Amino acid sequence: MTDTVNALTNWASRNGVSLENVDFQEGDYGVGLYARRQMRGPRDSALSIPKSLILSTAVVKAEQNVHLQGLLEALPAWRGEARRLIMIYLACLHMSLLENSWTAYLGLLQDVSLPTTWNEGQVETLQGTTLELPHAHKLARLWREFKDFTIALDEQLDNMAVSSSERPFGNALDFDSWRRLDALYRSRVLELPSHGNCLVPCIDMANHSRQRATAEFRETIHGVDLALYDGEAVLPGQEILISYGDHKSSYEMLFTYGFIEECELSKEEVYINLEALEDDPLKLPKESLAADRRALFYYEDHSPGISPSVQWDSVFAWLACINEEDGLKIVFDPDYNTLQLYWQDVVVDEIMLRDKLRDDPRADVFALRAVTLIGEQLSTYLLHLTAAEERLSDTQVLESYGSRHHHIISTLRGLDRTLLEAAAQDMRQQQAVLVETSAVRNYLGIGMHAM
């Protein structure tokens, strides 16, 4: 890795990045940024990156490279999304269809081990966890994206009458390469006021810590600074750390950056995917109509010393718990070739439906159905988690992928169990409260005298 440090140092000096205040050094988490001298914020900036090196959507659109422009024309739907625009740029760099200062820098970046880049055996260890389904969906989206890109690339080169033997590919672009480029982008992207989502070289070498962060990136008129927090001091040889997100859950950290840093339960949140009941006559149209079938569970902010309670939110749960006898209609609209949702003969979307159900006199009845549905599917998730744990109970299997992967999966499974069991308990408690409300008792025909 020393060669990488030397190459990064040389790249920085050639491209106008001053390393007067910091060095690239190897550490426990790969290459990081270390102070060369004592510094104190806000007077001192550890590192300054010139604006000319920022890779933004504006840079991509302004690039006159014929291959890049041809791909932008062939993929018009991608022009409005920063990630996809920059992925086109990175792919062109990877294949040597485009060469500039970023070409060499891209070659110096270490591969990031995200779940989307794991091998088949590593992916198998996600079985039973709440990340199993999102991971499969993400890989499917990446595959469709990769196929769209390669089709556009072939068409663009065919239009230029470039034969396969003459195509100037420095590196072949296969699906593994596409996954790697996606991982590099997602783990390094910054959001800047004037540039939106973008990549900034050298600053992206800063490692993460919630508790020990000493600096943050700040946009300036000249570019981007890695600026020390006000009053923060660092000593020579000390690693300069930033926070990748104080409010990001462990799940998001793993999916985006490839590691789990356990945080307070109040910052954790977990999703499960819901299904309509098997005997629901509207099961298929409901699931076809739903843009998002997830249920989110999170801990409500609480005072010190008081146990946090689990809260839930799910647009689909409200849709799944009602039917035609309640006032729901799902009608095919031939003009738009789509399904249309009606509540009490008024056109609504899923968000509007949820809000109307919450305001309905029967709100407690609908809420009881929703929490019952969610509770049953939480139980199913926990059964799957337990079954997967039993299948993968041989620690040698996990350890065969290294101690880091073993730690990640063990931590993930522990978090899943803690959060899902707490959510299931809270659903039972909500059921017990809701079943005693007057709306539910009246709906069930239980007289008040029976209380």
Short mmCIF file of C-alpha atoms in Angstrom, two decimals:
data_model
loop_
_atom_site.label_atom_id
_atom_site.label_comp_id
_atom_site.label_asym_id
_atom_site.label_seq_id
_atom_site.Cartn_x
_atom_site.Cartn_y
_atom_site.Cartn_z
CA MET A 1 0.00 0.00 0.00
CA THR A 2 3.04 2.25 0.36
CA ASP A 3 3.13 2.46 -3.44
CA THR A 4 -0.47 3.74 -3.35
CA VAL A 5 0.43 6.41 -0.79
CA ASN A 6 3.36 7.54 -2.92
CA ALA A 7 1.21 7.58 -6.06
CA LEU A 8 -1.52 9.60 -4.34
CA THR A 9 1.06 12.09 -3.09
CA ASN A 10 2.51 12.47 -6.58
CA TRP A 11 -0.97 12.81 -8.13
CA ALA A 12 -1.88 15.56 -5.65
CA SER A 13 1.29 17.56 -6.32
CA ARG A 14 0.80 17.30 -10.09
CA ASN A 15 -2.79 18.54 -9.85
CA GLY A 16 -2.40 21.58 -7.62
CA VAL A 17 -3.35 19.98 -4.29
CA SER A 18 -1.10 21.25 -1.51
CA LEU A 19 -0.07 18.65 1.08
CA GLU A 20 1.59 21.22 3.31
CA ASN A 21 -0.70 20.35 6.22
CA VAL A 22 -1.50 16.66 5.68
CA ASP A 23 -0.01 13.38 4.51
CA PHE A 24 -1.60 10.28 3.06
CA GLN A 25 -0.78 7.43 5.40
CA GLU A 26 -1.79 3.82 5.86
CA GLY A 27 -3.98 3.12 8.88
CA ASP A 28 -6.34 0.53 10.31
CA TYR A 29 -9.01 1.41 7.74
CA GLY A 30 -6.85 1.85 4.66
CA VAL A 31 -5.30 5.09 3.47
CA GLY A 32 -6.30 8.14 5.50
CA LEU A 33 -5.33 11.78 6.04
CA TYR A 34 -2.90 12.60 8.85
CA ALA A 35 -1.77 15.99 10.16
CA ARG A 36 1.77 17.05 9.34
CA ARG A 37 1.75 19.86 11.86
CA GLN A 38 -0.32 21.16 14.75
CA MET A 39 -3.49 22.87 13.55
CA ARG A 40 -6.51 24.51 15.13
CA GLY A 41 -9.88 25.42 13.68
CA PRO A 42 -11.30 27.58 12.33
CA ARG A 43 -7.99 29.25 11.46
CA ASP A 44 -6.47 26.22 9.72
CA SER A 45 -7.76 24.10 6.87
CA ALA A 46 -6.20 20.69 6.60
CA LEU A 47 -6.63 20.39 2.85
CA SER A 48 -7.90 22.53 -0.05
CA ILE A 49 -9.08 21.07 -3.35
CA PRO A 50 -9.32 23.42 -6.37
CA LYS A 51 -12.70 23.77 -8.06
CA SER A 52 -11.25 22.43 -11.32
CA LEU A 53 -10.89 18.94 -9.79
CA ILE A 54 -14.51 18.58 -8.63
CA LEU A 55 -16.38 15.97 -10.68
CA SER A 56 -19.97 17.22 -10.87
CA THR A 57 -22.90 16.86 -13.25
CA ALA A 58 -21.96 20.20 -14.81
CA VAL A 59 -18.51 18.81 -15.64
CA VAL A 60 -20.04 15.70 -17.19
CA LYS A 61 -22.45 17.68 -19.38
CA ALA A 62 -19.74 20.13 -20.45
CA GLU A 63 -17.24 17.44 -21.43
CA GLN A 64 -16.83 17.44 -25.24
CA ASN A 65 -15.56 13.87 -25.52
CA VAL A 66 -17.39 12.26 -28.45
CA HIS A 67 -17.97 8.95 -26.66
CA LEU A 68 -19.34 10.59 -23.56
CA GLN A 69 -21.62 12.90 -25.51
CA GLY A 70 -22.88 9.98 -27.57
CA LEU A 71 -23.78 8.07 -24.41
CA LEU A 72 -25.56 11.08 -22.94
CA GLU A 73 -27.65 11.33 -26.10
CA ALA A 74 -28.39 7.60 -26.06
CA LEU A 75 -29.46 7.66 -22.40
CA PRO A 76 -31.65 10.78 -22.10
CA ALA A 77 -33.48 9.47 -19.01
CA TRP A 78 -30.17 9.47 -17.14
CA ARG A 79 -29.47 13.17 -17.62
CA GLY A 80 -31.53 14.23 -14.62
CA GLU A 81 -29.79 12.03 -12.06
CA ALA A 82 -26.35 12.95 -10.71
CA ARG A 83 -25.31 9.41 -9.87
CA ARG A 84 -26.06 8.04 -13.33
CA LEU A 85 -24.39 10.96 -15.10
CA ILE A 86 -21.23 10.53 -13.06
CA MET A 87 -21.39 6.73 -13.55
CA ILE A 88 -21.27 7.31 -17.32
CA TYR A 89 -18.20 9.49 -16.80
CA LEU A 90 -16.50 6.94 -14.54
CA ALA A 91 -17.24 4.14 -17.01
CA CYS A 92 -15.65 6.15 -19.82
CA LEU A 93 -12.59 6.71 -17.64
CA HIS A 94 -12.47 3.00 -16.78
CA MET A 95 -12.52 2.02 -20.48
CA SER A 96 -10.02 4.76 -21.47
CA LEU A 97 -12.63 6.33 -23.73
CA LEU A 98 -11.87 9.52 -21.79
CA GLU A 99 -8.55 10.56 -20.28
CA ASN A 100 -7.79 13.38 -17.84
CA SER A 101 -6.54 13.83 -14.28
CA TRP A 102 -9.37 11.64 -12.99
CA THR A 103 -8.13 8.68 -15.07
CA ALA A 104 -5.06 8.21 -12.91
CA TYR A 105 -6.91 9.01 -9.69
CA LEU A 106 -9.57 6.38 -10.36
CA GLY A 107 -6.83 3.79 -10.77
CA LEU A 108 -5.42 4.66 -7.33
CA LEU A 109 -8.66 4.14 -5.41
CA GLN A 110 -8.97 1.00 -3.36
CA ASP A 111 -11.98 -1.20 -4.02
CA VAL A 112 -14.78 -0.72 -1.49
CA SER A 113 -16.35 -3.86 -0.06
CA LEU A 114 -20.07 -3.07 -0.07
CA PRO A 115 -22.82 -5.72 0.03
CA THR A 116 -23.40 -5.06 -3.69
CA THR A 117 -19.79 -6.10 -4.45
CA TRP A 118 -19.73 -9.20 -2.23
CA ASN A 119 -19.21 -12.61 -3.79
CA GLU A 120 -21.93 -15.27 -3.86
CA GLY A 121 -20.84 -16.88 -0.59
CA GLN A 122 -20.76 -13.56 1.26
CA VAL A 123 -24.20 -12.65 -0.09
CA GLU A 124 -25.54 -15.97 1.23
CA THR A 125 -24.73 -14.79 4.77
CA LEU A 126 -27.37 -12.06 4.37
CA GLN A 127 -30.11 -14.71 4.32
CA GLY A 128 -32.85 -14.02 6.84
CA THR A 129 -31.71 -10.46 7.52
CA THR A 130 -33.70 -7.34 6.65
CA LEU A 131 -31.02 -6.47 4.08
CA GLU A 132 -31.54 -9.67 2.07
CA LEU A 133 -34.42 -8.33 -0.05
CA PRO A 134 -33.13 -4.72 -0.48
CA HIS A 135 -29.77 -6.17 -1.55
CA ALA A 136 -31.43 -8.37 -4.19
CA HIS A 137 -33.48 -5.41 -5.45
CA LYS A 138 -30.38 -3.20 -5.63
CA LEU A 139 -28.44 -5.81 -7.59
CA ALA A 140 -31.36 -6.22 -10.00
CA ARG A 141 -31.46 -2.44 -10.56
CA LEU A 142 -27.70 -2.37 -11.13
CA TRP A 143 -27.99 -5.19 -13.66
CA ARG A 144 -30.75 -3.42 -15.62
CA GLU A 145 -28.70 -0.22 -15.51
CA PHE A 146 -25.59 -2.03 -16.73
CA LYS A 147 -27.49 -3.62 -19.63
CA ASP A 148 -28.97 -0.25 -20.65
CA PHE A 149 -25.49 1.28 -20.59
CA THR A 150 -23.84 -1.47 -22.64
CA ILE A 151 -26.63 -1.39 -25.24
CA ALA A 152 -26.22 2.40 -25.54
CA LEU A 153 -22.43 2.00 -25.76
CA ASP A 154 -22.65 -0.59 -28.54
CA GLU A 155 -25.12 1.55 -30.49
CA GLN A 156 -22.95 4.63 -30.10
CA LEU A 157 -19.81 2.83 -31.31
CA ASP A 158 -21.73 1.19 -34.15
CA ASN A 159 -22.92 4.63 -35.25
CA MET A 160 -19.30 5.73 -35.33
CA ALA A 161 -18.48 2.66 -37.45
CA VAL A 162 -15.93 1.50 -34.88
CA SER A 163 -15.27 -2.22 -35.27
CA SER A 164 -14.97 -4.39 -32.18
CA SER A 165 -11.22 -4.85 -32.79
CA GLU A 166 -10.70 -1.08 -33.00
CA ARG A 167 -12.64 -0.10 -29.90
CA PRO A 168 -10.26 1.79 -27.61
CA PHE A 169 -11.03 -0.02 -24.39
CA GLY A 170 -8.32 0.23 -21.77
CA ASN A 171 -10.35 -2.11 -19.54
CA ALA A 172 -13.38 -4.20 -20.40
CA LEU A 173 -16.56 -3.10 -18.69
CA ASP A 174 -18.31 -6.11 -17.20
CA PHE A 175 -20.94 -6.26 -14.47
CA ASP A 176 -18.31 -6.61 -11.75
CA SER A 177 -16.71 -3.39 -12.99
CA TRP A 178 -20.10 -1.63 -12.97
CA ARG A 179 -20.72 -2.76 -9.39
CA ARG A 180 -17.26 -1.54 -8.40
CA LEU A 181 -17.82 1.89 -9.97
CA ASP A 182 -21.22 2.16 -8.24
CA ALA A 183 -19.59 1.29 -4.90
CA LEU A 184 -16.85 3.87 -5.45
CA TYR A 185 -19.43 6.54 -6.23
CA ARG A 186 -21.83 5.79 -3.37
CA SER A 187 -19.08 5.53 -0.75
CA ARG A 188 -17.33 8.76 -1.82
CA VAL A 189 -20.04 11.13 -3.03
CA LEU A 190 -20.31 14.53 -1.34
CA GLU A 191 -23.16 17.02 -1.55
CA LEU A 192 -22.10 20.62 -2.12
CA PRO A 193 -24.43 23.64 -2.36
CA SER A 194 -23.12 24.82 -5.73
CA HIS A 195 -22.43 21.43 -7.30
CA GLY A 196 -25.01 19.02 -5.89
CA ASN A 197 -23.84 15.42 -5.57
CA CYS A 198 -20.25 15.23 -6.76
CA LEU A 199 -16.87 13.58 -6.26
CA VAL A 200 -13.95 15.46 -4.72
CA PRO A 201 -10.51 13.83 -4.88
CA CYS A 202 -8.21 13.56 -1.85
CA ILE A 203 -10.84 14.78 0.60
CA ASP A 204 -12.62 11.48 -0.07
CA MET A 205 -9.67 9.78 1.62
CA ALA A 206 -10.80 11.07 5.02
CA ASN A 207 -12.02 8.23 7.24
CA HIS A 208 -15.10 8.25 9.47
CA SER A 209 -15.81 8.53 13.16
CA ARG A 210 -18.94 9.84 14.87
CA GLN A 211 -17.25 10.34 18.21
CA ARG A 212 -13.77 11.47 17.12
CA ALA A 213 -14.48 13.60 14.04
CA THR A 214 -12.27 16.68 13.95
CA ALA A 215 -13.14 18.20 10.57
CA GLU A 216 -15.77 18.64 7.90
CA PHE A 217 -15.77 19.56 4.21
CA ARG A 218 -16.79 23.11 3.33
CA GLU A 219 -17.34 24.64 -0.09
CA THR A 220 -15.40 27.84 -0.81
CA ILE A 221 -15.19 30.17 -3.78
CA HIS A 222 -11.98 28.37 -4.76
CA GLY A 223 -13.20 24.80 -4.33
CA VAL A 224 -13.58 22.58 -1.25
CA ASP A 225 -11.71 22.71 2.06
CA LEU A 226 -11.31 20.03 4.68
CA ALA A 227 -11.79 22.44 7.57
CA LEU A 228 -11.21 21.77 11.24
CA TYR A 229 -14.16 22.36 13.54
CA ASP A 230 -14.11 25.65 15.41
CA GLY A 231 -11.83 25.29 18.42
CA GLU A 232 -10.72 21.78 17.37
CA ALA A 233 -6.97 21.09 17.56
CA VAL A 234 -4.99 18.27 15.99
CA LEU A 235 -1.41 17.25 16.65
CA PRO A 236 1.27 16.13 14.19
CA GLY A 237 0.65 12.50 13.20
CA GLN A 238 -3.00 12.54 14.29
CA GLU A 239 -5.53 11.20 11.79
CA ILE A 240 -8.05 13.78 10.60
CA LEU A 241 -11.50 12.21 10.73
CA ILE A 242 -14.90 13.32 9.49
CA SER A 243 -18.41 12.06 10.15
CA TYR A 244 -20.14 10.40 7.21
CA GLY A 245 -23.50 11.17 8.82
CA ASP A 246 -24.38 11.58 12.48
CA HIS A 247 -27.96 10.44 11.92
CA LYS A 248 -27.37 7.52 9.57
CA SER A 249 -28.44 4.12 10.85
CA SER A 250 -26.11 1.13 11.02
CA TYR A 251 -27.95 -0.37 8.04
CA GLU A 252 -27.33 2.70 5.89
CA MET A 253 -23.68 2.80 6.92
CA LEU A 254 -23.22 -0.82 5.86
CA PHE A 255 -25.06 -0.46 2.57
CA THR A 256 -23.30 2.80 1.63
CA TYR A 257 -19.85 2.55 3.18
CA GLY A 258 -19.33 -1.16 3.84
CA PHE A 259 -18.99 -1.14 7.61
CA ILE A 260 -21.21 -1.12 10.66
CA GLU A 261 -20.67 1.38 13.42
CA GLU A 262 -23.18 0.64 16.13
CA CYS A 263 -24.94 3.76 17.31
CA GLU A 264 -27.59 4.71 19.82
CA LEU A 265 -30.88 2.89 19.37
CA SER A 266 -32.59 6.25 18.91
CA LYS A 267 -30.70 6.58 15.60
CA GLU A 268 -31.51 3.10 14.33
CA GLU A 269 -34.26 2.28 11.88
CA VAL A 270 -35.16 -0.86 10.01
CA TYR A 271 -37.45 -1.72 7.10
CA ILE A 272 -39.38 -4.87 6.29
CA ASN A 273 -41.28 -5.61 3.10
CA LEU A 274 -45.03 -6.14 3.50
CA GLU A 275 -47.45 -8.28 1.52
CA ALA A 276 -51.23 -8.08 1.33
CA LEU A 277 -53.14 -10.98 2.87
CA GLU A 278 -53.32 -14.10 0.71
CA ASP A 279 -57.13 -14.17 0.81
CA ASP A 280 -57.46 -10.47 -0.06
CA PRO A 281 -59.46 -10.24 -3.33
CA LEU A 282 -57.52 -7.07 -4.18
CA LYS A 283 -54.09 -8.47 -3.29
CA LEU A 284 -52.63 -8.27 -6.82
CA PRO A 285 -53.89 -4.77 -7.74
CA LYS A 286 -52.85 -3.43 -4.32
CA GLU A 287 -49.33 -4.79 -4.71
CA SER A 288 -49.15 -3.61 -8.34
CA LEU A 289 -50.32 -0.15 -7.35
CA ALA A 290 -47.99 0.27 -4.38
CA ALA A 291 -44.87 2.29 -5.10
CA ASP A 292 -43.39 1.29 -1.74
CA ARG A 293 -44.46 -1.80 0.21
CA ARG A 294 -42.07 -1.31 3.10
CA ALA A 295 -42.78 -0.70 6.74
CA LEU A 296 -40.32 1.49 8.63
CA PHE A 297 -39.63 1.00 12.32
CA TYR A 298 -37.71 3.55 14.33
CA TYR A 299 -37.22 4.60 17.92
CA GLU A 300 -39.02 7.68 19.09
CA ASP A 301 -36.89 10.37 20.71
CA HIS A 302 -37.03 9.92 24.45
CA SER A 303 -35.81 11.52 27.64
CA PRO A 304 -32.72 10.13 29.40
CA GLY A 305 -33.57 7.19 31.63
CA ILE A 306 -36.79 6.35 29.77
CA SER A 307 -36.85 3.37 27.42
CA PRO A 308 -37.55 4.43 23.83
CA SER A 309 -40.71 3.19 22.16
CA VAL A 310 -40.83 1.81 18.64
CA GLN A 311 -42.82 3.77 16.08
CA TRP A 312 -43.87 2.57 12.65
CA ASP A 313 -44.78 4.13 9.34
CA SER A 314 -46.06 2.38 6.24
CA VAL A 315 -48.25 3.73 3.47
CA PHE A 316 -48.86 0.23 2.15
CA ALA A 317 -50.08 -1.15 5.49
CA TRP A 318 -53.04 1.23 5.37
CA LEU A 319 -53.86 0.25 1.79
CA ALA A 320 -53.52 -3.45 2.61
CA CYS A 321 -55.93 -3.30 5.56
CA ILE A 322 -59.02 -1.96 3.75
CA ASN A 323 -61.34 -3.26 1.04
CA GLU A 324 -64.38 -2.42 -1.04
CA GLU A 325 -66.83 -2.74 1.86
CA ASP A 326 -64.86 0.03 3.62
CA GLY A 327 -65.03 2.42 0.65
CA LEU A 328 -62.00 1.38 -1.44
CA LYS A 329 -62.03 1.01 -5.22
CA ILE A 330 -59.17 0.17 -7.58
CA VAL A 331 -60.10 0.81 -11.20
CA PHE A 332 -58.11 0.36 -14.41
CA ASP A 333 -57.83 3.65 -16.30
CA PRO A 334 -57.48 2.88 -20.05
CA ASP A 335 -56.56 6.48 -20.89
CA TYR A 336 -53.37 6.27 -18.84
CA ASN A 337 -52.99 2.46 -18.91
CA THR A 338 -52.69 2.38 -15.14
CA LEU A 339 -54.61 1.55 -11.98
CA GLN A 340 -56.47 4.34 -10.22
CA LEU A 341 -57.20 4.42 -6.50
CA TYR A 342 -60.52 5.70 -5.11
CA TRP A 343 -61.58 6.23 -1.52
CA GLN A 344 -65.31 6.83 -1.06
CA ASP A 345 -65.56 7.66 -4.78
CA VAL A 346 -62.80 10.30 -4.63
CA VAL A 347 -59.53 9.83 -6.53
CA VAL A 348 -56.60 9.59 -4.11
CA ASP A 349 -52.98 8.52 -4.08
CA GLU A 350 -51.48 6.29 -1.40
CA ILE A 351 -50.36 9.17 0.80
CA MET A 352 -53.76 10.85 0.63
CA LEU A 353 -55.43 7.52 1.41
CA ARG A 354 -53.33 7.03 4.53
CA ASP A 355 -54.14 10.53 5.76
CA LYS A 356 -57.86 10.08 5.10
CA LEU A 357 -57.90 6.76 6.97
CA ARG A 358 -56.18 8.34 9.95
CA ASP A 359 -58.90 11.03 10.03
CA ASP A 360 -61.79 8.62 9.49
CA PRO A 361 -64.18 7.86 12.43
CA ARG A 362 -63.11 4.23 11.97
CA ALA A 363 -59.41 5.12 12.23
CA ASP A 364 -58.86 2.83 15.23
CA VAL A 365 -60.42 -0.08 13.34
CA PHE A 366 -58.10 0.46 10.37
CA ALA A 367 -55.11 0.95 12.68
CA LEU A 368 -55.88 -2.34 14.46
CA ARG A 369 -55.95 -4.15 11.13
CA ALA A 370 -52.68 -2.50 10.08
CA VAL A 371 -50.76 -3.32 13.26
CA THR A 372 -52.12 -6.88 13.18
CA LEU A 373 -50.90 -7.30 9.59
CA ILE A 374 -47.51 -5.82 10.47
CA GLY A 375 -47.22 -7.91 13.63
CA GLU A 376 -47.85 -11.14 11.75
CA GLN A 377 -45.25 -10.31 9.14
CA LEU A 378 -42.73 -9.30 11.79
CA SER A 379 -43.17 -12.77 13.28
CA THR A 380 -42.45 -14.26 9.84
CA TYR A 381 -39.27 -12.18 9.54
CA LEU A 382 -38.10 -13.35 12.95
CA LEU A 383 -38.75 -16.99 12.02
CA HIS A 384 -36.70 -16.55 8.84
CA LEU A 385 -33.92 -14.87 10.82
CA THR A 386 -33.80 -17.76 13.31
CA ALA A 387 -33.87 -20.39 10.56
CA ALA A 388 -31.03 -18.65 8.70
CA GLU A 389 -28.99 -18.37 11.89
CA GLU A 390 -29.34 -22.13 12.39
CA ARG A 391 -28.28 -22.85 8.80
CA LEU A 392 -25.30 -20.52 9.10
CA SER A 393 -24.43 -21.37 12.69
CA ASP A 394 -21.01 -22.73 11.74
CA THR A 395 -18.76 -19.80 12.61
CA GLN A 396 -16.06 -21.25 10.35
CA VAL A 397 -18.24 -20.35 7.37
CA LEU A 398 -18.38 -16.70 8.43
CA GLU A 399 -14.74 -16.62 9.46
CA SER A 400 -13.73 -18.02 6.09
CA TYR A 401 -14.62 -14.59 4.69
CA GLY A 402 -12.46 -12.86 7.28
CA SER A 403 -12.99 -11.48 10.78
CA ARG A 404 -14.33 -8.19 9.38
CA HIS A 405 -17.16 -9.91 7.49
CA HIS A 406 -17.88 -12.12 10.51
CA HIS A 407 -18.24 -9.00 12.67
CA ILE A 408 -20.50 -7.28 10.13
CA ILE A 409 -22.91 -10.20 9.77
CA SER A 410 -22.99 -10.98 13.49
CA THR A 411 -23.70 -7.34 14.30
CA LEU A 412 -26.34 -7.10 11.57
CA ARG A 413 -28.18 -10.17 12.84
CA GLY A 414 -28.03 -8.92 16.41
CA LEU A 415 -29.45 -5.54 15.37
CA ASP A 416 -32.21 -7.20 13.36
CA ARG A 417 -33.26 -9.33 16.29
CA THR A 418 -33.20 -6.44 18.76
CA LEU A 419 -35.20 -4.10 16.53
CA LEU A 420 -37.68 -6.62 15.13
CA GLU A 421 -38.44 -8.14 18.53
CA ALA A 422 -38.97 -4.66 19.99
CA ALA A 423 -41.23 -3.78 17.05
CA ALA A 424 -43.23 -7.01 17.41
CA GLN A 425 -43.72 -6.34 21.12
CA ASP A 426 -44.86 -2.81 20.38
CA MET A 427 -47.35 -4.09 17.79
CA ARG A 428 -48.84 -6.41 20.43
CA GLN A 429 -49.12 -3.52 22.86
CA GLN A 430 -50.79 -1.34 20.23
CA GLN A 431 -53.23 -4.14 19.44
CA ALA A 432 -54.15 -4.44 23.11
CA VAL A 433 -54.85 -0.71 23.34
CA LEU A 434 -56.74 -0.44 20.05
CA VAL A 435 -59.03 -3.40 20.73
CA GLU A 436 -60.39 -1.57 23.76
CA THR A 437 -61.24 1.66 21.92
CA SER A 438 -64.88 2.54 21.42
CA ALA A 439 -64.57 2.54 17.62
CA VAL A 440 -63.26 -1.02 17.59
CA ARG A 441 -65.73 -2.28 20.21
CA ASN A 442 -68.64 -0.75 18.30
CA TYR A 443 -67.35 -2.23 15.04
CA LEU A 444 -67.10 -5.66 16.66
CA GLY A 445 -70.52 -5.26 18.24
CA ILE A 446 -69.24 -5.34 21.79
CA GLY A 447 -71.55 -3.30 24.01
CA MET A 448 -70.07 -0.76 26.35
CA HIS A 449 -71.75 -2.58 29.27
CA ALA A 450 -69.46 -5.54 28.61
CA MET A 451 -66.52 -3.46 29.74
#
